[in-house]
Short mmCIF file of N, CA and C in Angstrom, two decimals:
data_model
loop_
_atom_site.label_atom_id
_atom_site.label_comp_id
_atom_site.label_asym_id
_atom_site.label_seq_id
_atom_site.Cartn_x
_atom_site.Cartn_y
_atom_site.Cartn_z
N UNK A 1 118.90 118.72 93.06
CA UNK A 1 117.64 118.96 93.72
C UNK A 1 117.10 120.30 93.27
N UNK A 2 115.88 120.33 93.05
CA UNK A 2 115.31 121.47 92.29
C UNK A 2 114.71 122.59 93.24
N UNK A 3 114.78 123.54 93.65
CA UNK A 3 113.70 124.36 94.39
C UNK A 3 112.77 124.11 94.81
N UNK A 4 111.84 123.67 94.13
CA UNK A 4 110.59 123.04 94.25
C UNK A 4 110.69 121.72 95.09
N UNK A 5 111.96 120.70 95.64
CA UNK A 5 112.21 120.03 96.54
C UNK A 5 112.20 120.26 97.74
N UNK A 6 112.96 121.93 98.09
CA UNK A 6 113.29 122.10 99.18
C UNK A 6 112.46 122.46 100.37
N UNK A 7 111.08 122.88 99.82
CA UNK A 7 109.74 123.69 100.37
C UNK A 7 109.28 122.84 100.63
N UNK A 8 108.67 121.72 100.45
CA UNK A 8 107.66 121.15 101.10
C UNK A 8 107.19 120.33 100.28
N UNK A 9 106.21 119.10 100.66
CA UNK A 9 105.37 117.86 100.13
C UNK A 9 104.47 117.42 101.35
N UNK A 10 103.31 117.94 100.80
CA UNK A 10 101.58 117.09 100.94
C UNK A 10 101.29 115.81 100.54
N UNK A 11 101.53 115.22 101.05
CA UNK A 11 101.00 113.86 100.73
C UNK A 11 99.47 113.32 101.67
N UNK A 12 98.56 113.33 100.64
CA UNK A 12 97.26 113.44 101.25
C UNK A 12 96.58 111.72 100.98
N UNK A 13 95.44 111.76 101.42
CA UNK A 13 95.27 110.90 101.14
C UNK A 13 93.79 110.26 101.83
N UNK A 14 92.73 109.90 101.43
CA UNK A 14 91.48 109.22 101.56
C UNK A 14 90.82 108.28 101.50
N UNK A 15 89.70 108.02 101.32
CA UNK A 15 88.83 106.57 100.98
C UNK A 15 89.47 105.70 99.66
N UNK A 16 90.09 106.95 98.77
CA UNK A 16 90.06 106.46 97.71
C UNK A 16 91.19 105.82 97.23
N UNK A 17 91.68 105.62 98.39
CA UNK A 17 93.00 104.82 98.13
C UNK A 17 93.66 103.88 99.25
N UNK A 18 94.66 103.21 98.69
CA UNK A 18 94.77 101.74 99.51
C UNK A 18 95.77 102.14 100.28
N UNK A 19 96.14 101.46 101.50
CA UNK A 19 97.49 101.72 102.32
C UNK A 19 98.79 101.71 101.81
N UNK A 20 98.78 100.86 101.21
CA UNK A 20 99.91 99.95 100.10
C UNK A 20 100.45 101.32 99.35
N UNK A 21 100.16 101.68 99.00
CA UNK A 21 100.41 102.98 97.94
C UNK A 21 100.85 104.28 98.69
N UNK A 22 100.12 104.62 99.69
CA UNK A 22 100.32 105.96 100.66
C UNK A 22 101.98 105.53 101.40
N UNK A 23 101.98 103.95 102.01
CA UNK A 23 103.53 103.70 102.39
C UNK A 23 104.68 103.90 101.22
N UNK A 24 103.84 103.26 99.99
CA UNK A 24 105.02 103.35 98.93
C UNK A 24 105.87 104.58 99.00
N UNK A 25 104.88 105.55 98.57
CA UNK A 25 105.04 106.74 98.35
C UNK A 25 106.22 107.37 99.47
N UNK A 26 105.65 107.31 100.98
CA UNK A 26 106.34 107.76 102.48
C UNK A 26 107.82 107.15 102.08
N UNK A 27 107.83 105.68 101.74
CA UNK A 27 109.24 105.59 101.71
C UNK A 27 110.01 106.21 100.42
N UNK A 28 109.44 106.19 99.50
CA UNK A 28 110.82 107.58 98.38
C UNK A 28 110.40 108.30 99.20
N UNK A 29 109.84 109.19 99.25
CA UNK A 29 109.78 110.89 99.94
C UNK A 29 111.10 110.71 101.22
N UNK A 30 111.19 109.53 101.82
CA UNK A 30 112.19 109.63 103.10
C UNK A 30 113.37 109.26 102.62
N UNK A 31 113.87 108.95 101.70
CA UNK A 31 114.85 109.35 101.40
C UNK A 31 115.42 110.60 100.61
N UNK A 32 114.59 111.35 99.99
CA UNK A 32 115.08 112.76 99.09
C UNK A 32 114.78 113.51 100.73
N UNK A 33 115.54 114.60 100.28
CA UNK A 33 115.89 115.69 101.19
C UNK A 33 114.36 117.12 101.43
N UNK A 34 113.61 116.21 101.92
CA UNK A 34 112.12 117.00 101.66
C UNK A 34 111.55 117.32 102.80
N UNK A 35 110.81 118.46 102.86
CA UNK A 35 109.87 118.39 104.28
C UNK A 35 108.26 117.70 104.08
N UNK A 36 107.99 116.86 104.93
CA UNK A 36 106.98 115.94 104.14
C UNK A 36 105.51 116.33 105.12
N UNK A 37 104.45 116.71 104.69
CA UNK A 37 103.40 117.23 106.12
C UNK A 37 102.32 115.91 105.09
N UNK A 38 102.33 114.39 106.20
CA UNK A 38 101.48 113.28 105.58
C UNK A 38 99.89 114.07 106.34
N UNK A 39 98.96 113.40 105.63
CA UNK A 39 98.38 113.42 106.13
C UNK A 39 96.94 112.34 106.04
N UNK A 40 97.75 111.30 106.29
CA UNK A 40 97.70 110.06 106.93
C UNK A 40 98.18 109.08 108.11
N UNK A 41 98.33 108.00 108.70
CA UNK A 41 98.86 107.87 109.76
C UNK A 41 99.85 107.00 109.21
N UNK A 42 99.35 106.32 108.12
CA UNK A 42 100.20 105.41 107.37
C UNK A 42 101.44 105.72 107.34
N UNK A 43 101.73 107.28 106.32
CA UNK A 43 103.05 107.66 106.11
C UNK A 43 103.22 108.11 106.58
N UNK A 44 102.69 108.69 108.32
CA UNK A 44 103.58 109.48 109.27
C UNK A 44 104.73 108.14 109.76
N UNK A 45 103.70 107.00 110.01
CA UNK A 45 104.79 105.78 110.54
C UNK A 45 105.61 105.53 109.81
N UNK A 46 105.78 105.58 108.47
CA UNK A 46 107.09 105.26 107.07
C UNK A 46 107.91 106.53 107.41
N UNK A 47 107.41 107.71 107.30
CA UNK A 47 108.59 108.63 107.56
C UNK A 47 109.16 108.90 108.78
N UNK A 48 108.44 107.88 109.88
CA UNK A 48 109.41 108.67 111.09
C UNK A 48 110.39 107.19 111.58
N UNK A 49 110.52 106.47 110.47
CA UNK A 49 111.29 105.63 110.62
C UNK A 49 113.00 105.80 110.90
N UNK A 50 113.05 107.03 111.16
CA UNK A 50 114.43 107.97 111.24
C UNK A 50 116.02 108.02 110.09
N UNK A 51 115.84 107.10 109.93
CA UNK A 51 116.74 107.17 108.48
C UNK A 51 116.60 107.59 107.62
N UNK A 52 116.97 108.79 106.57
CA UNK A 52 116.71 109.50 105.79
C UNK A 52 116.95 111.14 105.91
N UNK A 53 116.85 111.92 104.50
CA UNK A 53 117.39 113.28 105.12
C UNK A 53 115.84 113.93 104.53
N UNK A 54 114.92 113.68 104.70
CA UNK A 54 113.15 114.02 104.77
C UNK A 54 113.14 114.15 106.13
N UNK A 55 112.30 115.60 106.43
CA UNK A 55 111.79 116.40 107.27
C UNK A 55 110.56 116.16 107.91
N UNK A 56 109.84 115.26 108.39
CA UNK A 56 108.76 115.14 108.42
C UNK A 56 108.09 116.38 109.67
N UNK A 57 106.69 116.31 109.43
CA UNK A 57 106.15 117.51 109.86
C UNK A 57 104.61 117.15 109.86
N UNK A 58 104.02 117.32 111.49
CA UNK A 58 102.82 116.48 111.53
C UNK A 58 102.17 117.08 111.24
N UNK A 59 100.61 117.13 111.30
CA UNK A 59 99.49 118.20 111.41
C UNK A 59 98.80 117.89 112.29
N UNK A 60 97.86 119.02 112.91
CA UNK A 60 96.94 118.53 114.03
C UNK A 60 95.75 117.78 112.86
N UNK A 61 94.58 117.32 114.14
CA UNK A 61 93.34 117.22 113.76
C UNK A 61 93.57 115.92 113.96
N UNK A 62 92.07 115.03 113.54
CA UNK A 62 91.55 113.63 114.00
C UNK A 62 91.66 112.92 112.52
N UNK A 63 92.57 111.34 112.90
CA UNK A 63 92.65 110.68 112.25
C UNK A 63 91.84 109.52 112.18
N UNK A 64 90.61 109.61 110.76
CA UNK A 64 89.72 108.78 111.04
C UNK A 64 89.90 107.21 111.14
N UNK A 65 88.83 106.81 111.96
CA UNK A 65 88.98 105.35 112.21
C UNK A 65 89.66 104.44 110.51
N UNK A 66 90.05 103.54 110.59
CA UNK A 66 89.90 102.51 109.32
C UNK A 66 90.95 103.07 108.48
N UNK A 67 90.65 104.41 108.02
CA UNK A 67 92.20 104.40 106.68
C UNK A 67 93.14 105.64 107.37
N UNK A 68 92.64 106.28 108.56
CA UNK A 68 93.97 106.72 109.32
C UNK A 68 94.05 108.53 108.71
N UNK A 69 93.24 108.52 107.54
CA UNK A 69 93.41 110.54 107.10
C UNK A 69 92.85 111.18 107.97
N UNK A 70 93.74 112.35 108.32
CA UNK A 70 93.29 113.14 109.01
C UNK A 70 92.37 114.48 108.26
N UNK A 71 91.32 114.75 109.37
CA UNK A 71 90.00 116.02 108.97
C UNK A 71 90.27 116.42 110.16
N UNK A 72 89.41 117.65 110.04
CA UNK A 72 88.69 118.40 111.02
C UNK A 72 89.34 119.53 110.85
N UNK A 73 88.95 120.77 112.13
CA UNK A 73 89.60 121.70 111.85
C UNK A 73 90.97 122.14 111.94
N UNK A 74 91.57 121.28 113.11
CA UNK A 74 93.44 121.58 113.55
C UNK A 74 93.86 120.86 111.91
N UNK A 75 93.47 120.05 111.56
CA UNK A 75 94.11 119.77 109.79
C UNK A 75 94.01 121.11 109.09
N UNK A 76 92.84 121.23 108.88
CA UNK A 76 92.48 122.52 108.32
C UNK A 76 93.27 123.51 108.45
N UNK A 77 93.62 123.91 110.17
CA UNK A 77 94.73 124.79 110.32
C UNK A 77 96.09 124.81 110.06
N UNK A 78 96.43 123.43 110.11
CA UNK A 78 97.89 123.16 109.82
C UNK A 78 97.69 123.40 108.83
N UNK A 79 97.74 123.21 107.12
CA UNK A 79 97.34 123.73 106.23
C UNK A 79 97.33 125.18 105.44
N UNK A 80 96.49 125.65 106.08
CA UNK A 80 96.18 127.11 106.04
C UNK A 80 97.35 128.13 106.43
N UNK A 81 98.07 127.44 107.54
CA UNK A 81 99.40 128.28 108.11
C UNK A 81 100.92 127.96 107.60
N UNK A 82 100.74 127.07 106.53
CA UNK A 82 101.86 126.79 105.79
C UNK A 82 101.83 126.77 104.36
N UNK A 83 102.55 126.57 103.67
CA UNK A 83 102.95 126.62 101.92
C UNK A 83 103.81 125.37 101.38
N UNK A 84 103.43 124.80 100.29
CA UNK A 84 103.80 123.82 100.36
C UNK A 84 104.55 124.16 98.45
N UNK A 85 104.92 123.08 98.14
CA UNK A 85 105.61 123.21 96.60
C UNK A 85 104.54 122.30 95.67
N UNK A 86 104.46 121.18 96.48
CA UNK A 86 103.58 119.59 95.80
C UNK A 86 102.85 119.06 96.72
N UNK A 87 101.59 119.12 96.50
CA UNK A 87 100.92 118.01 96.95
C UNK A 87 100.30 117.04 96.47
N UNK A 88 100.68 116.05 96.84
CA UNK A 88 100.20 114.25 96.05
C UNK A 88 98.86 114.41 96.50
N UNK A 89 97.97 113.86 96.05
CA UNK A 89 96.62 113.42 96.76
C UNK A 89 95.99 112.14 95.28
N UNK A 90 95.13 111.53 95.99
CA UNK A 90 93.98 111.11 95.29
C UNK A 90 92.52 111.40 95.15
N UNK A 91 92.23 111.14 94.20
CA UNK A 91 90.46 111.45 94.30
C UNK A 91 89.65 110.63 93.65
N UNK A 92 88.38 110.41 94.30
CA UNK A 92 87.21 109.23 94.08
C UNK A 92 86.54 109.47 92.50
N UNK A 93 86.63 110.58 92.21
CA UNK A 93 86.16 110.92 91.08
C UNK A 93 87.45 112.08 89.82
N UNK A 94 87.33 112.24 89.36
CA UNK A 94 88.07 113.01 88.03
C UNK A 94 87.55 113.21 86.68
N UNK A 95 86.76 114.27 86.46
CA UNK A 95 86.52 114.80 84.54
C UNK A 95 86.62 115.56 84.30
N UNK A 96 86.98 115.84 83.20
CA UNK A 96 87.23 117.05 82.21
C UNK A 96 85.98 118.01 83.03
N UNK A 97 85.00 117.72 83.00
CA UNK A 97 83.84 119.00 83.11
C UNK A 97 83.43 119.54 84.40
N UNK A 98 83.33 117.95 85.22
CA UNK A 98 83.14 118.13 86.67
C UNK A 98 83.97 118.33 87.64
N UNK A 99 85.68 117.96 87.10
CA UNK A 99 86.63 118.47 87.95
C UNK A 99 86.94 117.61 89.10
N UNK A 100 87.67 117.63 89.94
CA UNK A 100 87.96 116.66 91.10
C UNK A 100 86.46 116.70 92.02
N UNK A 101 86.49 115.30 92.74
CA UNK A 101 84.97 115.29 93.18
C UNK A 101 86.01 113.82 94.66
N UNK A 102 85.00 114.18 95.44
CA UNK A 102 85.39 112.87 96.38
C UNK A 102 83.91 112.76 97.44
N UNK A 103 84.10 111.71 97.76
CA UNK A 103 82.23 110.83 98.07
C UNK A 103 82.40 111.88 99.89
N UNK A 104 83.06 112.21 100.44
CA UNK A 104 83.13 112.56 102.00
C UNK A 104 83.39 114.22 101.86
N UNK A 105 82.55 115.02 102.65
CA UNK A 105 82.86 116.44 102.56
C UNK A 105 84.17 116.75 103.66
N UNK A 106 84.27 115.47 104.86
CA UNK A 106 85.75 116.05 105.37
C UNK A 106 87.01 115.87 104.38
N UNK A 107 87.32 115.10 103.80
CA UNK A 107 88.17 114.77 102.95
C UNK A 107 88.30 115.70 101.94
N UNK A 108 87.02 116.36 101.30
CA UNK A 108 87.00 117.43 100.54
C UNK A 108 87.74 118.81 100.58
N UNK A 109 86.99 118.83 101.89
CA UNK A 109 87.57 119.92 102.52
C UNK A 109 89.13 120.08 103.07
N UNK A 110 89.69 118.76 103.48
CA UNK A 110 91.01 118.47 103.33
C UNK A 110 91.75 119.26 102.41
N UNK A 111 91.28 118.09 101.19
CA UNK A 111 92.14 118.28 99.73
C UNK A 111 92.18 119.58 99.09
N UNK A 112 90.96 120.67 99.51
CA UNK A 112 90.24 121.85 99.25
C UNK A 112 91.60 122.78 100.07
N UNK A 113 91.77 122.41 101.22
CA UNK A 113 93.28 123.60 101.88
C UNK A 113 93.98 122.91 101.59
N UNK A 114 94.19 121.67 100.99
CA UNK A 114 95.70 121.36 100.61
C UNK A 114 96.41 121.56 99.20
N UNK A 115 95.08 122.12 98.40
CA UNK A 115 95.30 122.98 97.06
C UNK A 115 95.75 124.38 97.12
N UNK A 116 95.00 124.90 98.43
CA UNK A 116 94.99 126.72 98.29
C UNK A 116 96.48 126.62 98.58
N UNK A 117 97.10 125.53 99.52
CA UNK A 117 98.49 125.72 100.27
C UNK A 117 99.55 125.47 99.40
N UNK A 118 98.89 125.08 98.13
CA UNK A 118 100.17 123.72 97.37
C UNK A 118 100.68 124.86 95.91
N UNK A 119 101.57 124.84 95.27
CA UNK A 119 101.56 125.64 93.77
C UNK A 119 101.74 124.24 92.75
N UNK A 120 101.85 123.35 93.43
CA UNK A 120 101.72 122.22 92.04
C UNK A 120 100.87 121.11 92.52
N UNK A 121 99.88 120.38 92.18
CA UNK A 121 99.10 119.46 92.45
C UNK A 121 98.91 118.28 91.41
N UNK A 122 99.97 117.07 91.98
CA UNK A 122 99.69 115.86 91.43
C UNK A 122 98.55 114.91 91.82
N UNK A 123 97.45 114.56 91.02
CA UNK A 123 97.12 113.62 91.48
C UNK A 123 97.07 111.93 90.73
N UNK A 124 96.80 110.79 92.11
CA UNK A 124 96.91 109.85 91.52
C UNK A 124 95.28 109.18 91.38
N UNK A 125 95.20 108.60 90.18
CA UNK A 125 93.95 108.43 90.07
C UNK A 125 93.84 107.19 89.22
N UNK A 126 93.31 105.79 89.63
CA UNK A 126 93.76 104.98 88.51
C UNK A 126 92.00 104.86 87.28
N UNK A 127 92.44 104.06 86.50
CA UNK A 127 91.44 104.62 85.03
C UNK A 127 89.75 104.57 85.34
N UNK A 128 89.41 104.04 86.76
CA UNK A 128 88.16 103.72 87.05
C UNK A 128 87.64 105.05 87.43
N UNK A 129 88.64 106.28 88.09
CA UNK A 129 88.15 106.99 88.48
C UNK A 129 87.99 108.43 87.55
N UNK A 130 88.90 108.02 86.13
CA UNK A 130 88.76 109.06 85.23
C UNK A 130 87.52 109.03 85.00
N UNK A 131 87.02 109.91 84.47
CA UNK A 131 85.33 110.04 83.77
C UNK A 131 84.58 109.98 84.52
N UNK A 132 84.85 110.07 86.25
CA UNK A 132 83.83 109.70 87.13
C UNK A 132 83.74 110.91 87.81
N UNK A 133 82.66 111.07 88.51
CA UNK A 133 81.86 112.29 89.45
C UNK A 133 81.65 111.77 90.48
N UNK A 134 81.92 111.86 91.43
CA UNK A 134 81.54 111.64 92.97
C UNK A 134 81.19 112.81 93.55
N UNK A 135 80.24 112.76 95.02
CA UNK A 135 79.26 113.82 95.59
C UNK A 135 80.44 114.84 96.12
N UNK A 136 81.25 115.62 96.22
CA UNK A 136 81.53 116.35 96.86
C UNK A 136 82.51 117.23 95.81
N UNK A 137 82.07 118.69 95.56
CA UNK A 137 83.18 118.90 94.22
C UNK A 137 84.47 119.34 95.12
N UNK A 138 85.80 119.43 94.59
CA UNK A 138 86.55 119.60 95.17
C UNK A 138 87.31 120.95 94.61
N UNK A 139 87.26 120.74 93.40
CA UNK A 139 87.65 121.85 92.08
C UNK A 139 87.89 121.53 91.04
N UNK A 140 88.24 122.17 89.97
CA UNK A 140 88.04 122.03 88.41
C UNK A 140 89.57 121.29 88.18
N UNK A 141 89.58 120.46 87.08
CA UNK A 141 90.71 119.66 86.87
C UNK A 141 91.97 120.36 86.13
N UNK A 142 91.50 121.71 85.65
CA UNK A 142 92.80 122.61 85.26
C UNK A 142 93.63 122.93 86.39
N UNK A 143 93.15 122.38 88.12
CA UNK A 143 94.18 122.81 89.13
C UNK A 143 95.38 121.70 88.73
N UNK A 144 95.17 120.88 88.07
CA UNK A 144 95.98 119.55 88.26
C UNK A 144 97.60 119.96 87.80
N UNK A 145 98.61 119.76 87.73
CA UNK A 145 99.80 119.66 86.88
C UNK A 145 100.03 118.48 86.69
N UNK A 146 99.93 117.76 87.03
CA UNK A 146 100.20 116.10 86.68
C UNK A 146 99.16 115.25 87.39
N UNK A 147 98.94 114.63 86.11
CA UNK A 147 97.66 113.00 86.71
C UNK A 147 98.59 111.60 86.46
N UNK A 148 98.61 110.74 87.69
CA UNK A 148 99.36 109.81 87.53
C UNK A 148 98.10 108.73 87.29
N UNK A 149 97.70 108.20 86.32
CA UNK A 149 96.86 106.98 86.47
C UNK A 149 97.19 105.49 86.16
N UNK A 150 96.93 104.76 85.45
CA UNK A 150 97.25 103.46 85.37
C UNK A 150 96.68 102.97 83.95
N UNK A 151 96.84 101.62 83.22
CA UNK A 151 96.93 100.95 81.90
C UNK A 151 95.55 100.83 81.88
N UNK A 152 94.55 101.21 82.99
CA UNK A 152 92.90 101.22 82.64
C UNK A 152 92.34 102.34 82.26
N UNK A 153 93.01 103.37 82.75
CA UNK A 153 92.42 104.50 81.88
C UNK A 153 92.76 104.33 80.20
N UNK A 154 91.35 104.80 79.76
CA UNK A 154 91.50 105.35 78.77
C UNK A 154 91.87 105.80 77.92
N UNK A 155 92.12 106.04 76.58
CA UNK A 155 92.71 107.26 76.29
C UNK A 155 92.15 108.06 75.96
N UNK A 156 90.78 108.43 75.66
CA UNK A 156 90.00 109.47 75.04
C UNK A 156 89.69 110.12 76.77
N UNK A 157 89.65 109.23 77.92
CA UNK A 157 89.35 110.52 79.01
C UNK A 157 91.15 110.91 79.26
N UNK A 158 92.21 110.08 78.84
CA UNK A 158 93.38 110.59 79.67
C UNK A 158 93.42 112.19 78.42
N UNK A 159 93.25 111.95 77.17
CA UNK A 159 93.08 113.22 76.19
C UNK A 159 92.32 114.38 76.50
N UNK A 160 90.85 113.96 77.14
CA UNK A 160 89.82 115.16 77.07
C UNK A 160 90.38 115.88 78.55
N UNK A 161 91.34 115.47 79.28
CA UNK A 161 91.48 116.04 80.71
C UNK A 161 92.97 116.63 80.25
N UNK A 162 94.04 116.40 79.12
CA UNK A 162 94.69 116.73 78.50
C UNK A 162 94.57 118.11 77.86
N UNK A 163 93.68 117.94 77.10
CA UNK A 163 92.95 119.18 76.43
C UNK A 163 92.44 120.26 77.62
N UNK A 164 91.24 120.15 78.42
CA UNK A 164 91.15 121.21 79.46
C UNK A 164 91.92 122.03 79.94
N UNK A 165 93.02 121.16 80.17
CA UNK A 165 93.85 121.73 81.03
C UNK A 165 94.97 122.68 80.27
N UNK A 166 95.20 122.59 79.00
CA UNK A 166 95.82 122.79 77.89
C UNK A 166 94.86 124.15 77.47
N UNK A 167 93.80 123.95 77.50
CA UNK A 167 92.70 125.19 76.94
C UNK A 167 92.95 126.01 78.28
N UNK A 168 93.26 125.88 78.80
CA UNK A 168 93.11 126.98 80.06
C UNK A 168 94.33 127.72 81.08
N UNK A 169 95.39 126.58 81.10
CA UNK A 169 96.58 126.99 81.52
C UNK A 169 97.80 126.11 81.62
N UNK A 170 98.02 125.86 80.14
CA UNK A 170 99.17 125.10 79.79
C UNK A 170 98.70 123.74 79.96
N UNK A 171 100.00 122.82 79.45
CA UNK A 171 99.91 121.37 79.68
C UNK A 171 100.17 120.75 80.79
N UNK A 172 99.16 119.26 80.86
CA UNK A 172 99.00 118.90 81.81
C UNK A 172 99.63 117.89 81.41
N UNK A 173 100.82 117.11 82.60
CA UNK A 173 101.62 115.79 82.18
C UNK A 173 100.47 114.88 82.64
N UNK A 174 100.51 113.33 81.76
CA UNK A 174 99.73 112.60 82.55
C UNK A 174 100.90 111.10 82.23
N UNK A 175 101.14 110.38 83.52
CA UNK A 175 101.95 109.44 82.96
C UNK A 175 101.36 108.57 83.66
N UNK A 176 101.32 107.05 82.84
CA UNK A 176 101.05 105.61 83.36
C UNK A 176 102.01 105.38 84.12
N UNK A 177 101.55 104.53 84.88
CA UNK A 177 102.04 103.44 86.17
C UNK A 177 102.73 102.08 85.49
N UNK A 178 103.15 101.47 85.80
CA UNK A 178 103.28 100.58 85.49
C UNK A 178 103.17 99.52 86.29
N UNK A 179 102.27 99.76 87.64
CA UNK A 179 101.88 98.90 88.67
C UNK A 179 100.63 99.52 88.75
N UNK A 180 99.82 98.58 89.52
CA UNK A 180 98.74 99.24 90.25
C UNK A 180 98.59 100.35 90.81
N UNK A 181 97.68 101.18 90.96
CA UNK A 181 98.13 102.63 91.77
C UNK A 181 97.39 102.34 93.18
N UNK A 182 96.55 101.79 93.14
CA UNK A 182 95.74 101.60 94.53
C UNK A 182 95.92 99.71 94.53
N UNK A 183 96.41 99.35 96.07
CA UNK A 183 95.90 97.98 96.34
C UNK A 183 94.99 97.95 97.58
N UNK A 184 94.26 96.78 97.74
CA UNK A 184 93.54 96.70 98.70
C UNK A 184 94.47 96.53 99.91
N UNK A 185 94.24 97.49 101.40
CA UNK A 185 95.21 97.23 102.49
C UNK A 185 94.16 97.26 103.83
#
């Protein structure tokens, strides 16, 4: 187990992604030895399934109707008053120029303290959402350390978000899925 295990995991999560995927995720995380702060309702219910040596750890604030992420300001605060190692998230949009983008400014603002809190930021994004801009910027795509996408991206956007991130502060891993990354739930 690496250092970077023992601190903490964000697992975030929005419009832009399916239930199916946010549980996937809750169940590895509950079995490695992690402190997990979901912030969804999805994977609070996968991790407090009590078996496992994962830490789970709630946050305040309001979990919206329909996909269950939590906004507002007690999110915000939980957040702000902790430090994390990794945080997973997704986003509605991803480019080289425009940087992470998502269609809802609570969600933004989410993902926005769950960067300042995090020192490594994976996100999952499958190939529809590379090259895309959605209304809300979130930040520039050199925050990224790893993009997990899927066999629809591209390769000239999985390269040009390669390169950015490479021009500015080292390499960025990007690895295919070999499943879907988002299902409908």
């Amino acid at each position: 187990m690496s250092n970077a295990d023992r601190h903490g995991t964000i697992v975030q999560t929005g419009r832009e992604s399916g239930r199916i995927t946010v549980q996937e995720l809750a169940h590895l995380l509950r079995r490695r030895p992690v402190t997990v702060l979901p912030l969804c309702l999805q994977a609070i219910h996968v991790l407090d399934q009590g078996s496992g040596p994962s830490t789970l750890k709630v946050p305040g604030g309001q979990p919206r109707p329909a996909e269950g992420a939590f906004t507002g300001p007690l999110t915000l605060a939980s957040l702000a008053a902790l430090r994390f190692d990794t945080a997973i998230m997704g986003c509605c949009g991803l480019s080289a120029t425009e940087g992470l983008t998502a269609y809802d400014l609570d969600d933004a603002a989410v993902k926005k303290a769950a960067i300042a809190s995090t020192r490594r930021i994976i996100v999952a994004a499958d190939g529809g959402k590379l090259g895309h801009t959605a209304y809300v910027y979130v930040g520039p795509s050199t925050l990224l350390h790893t993009l997990v996408t899927d066999a629809t991206a591209s390769a000239g956007q999985s390269s040009r978000a390669r390169r950015r991130r490479h021009r500015r502060q080292g390499r960025l891993m990007i690895t295919h899925a070999t499943a879907p990354l988002w299902s409908a739930g």
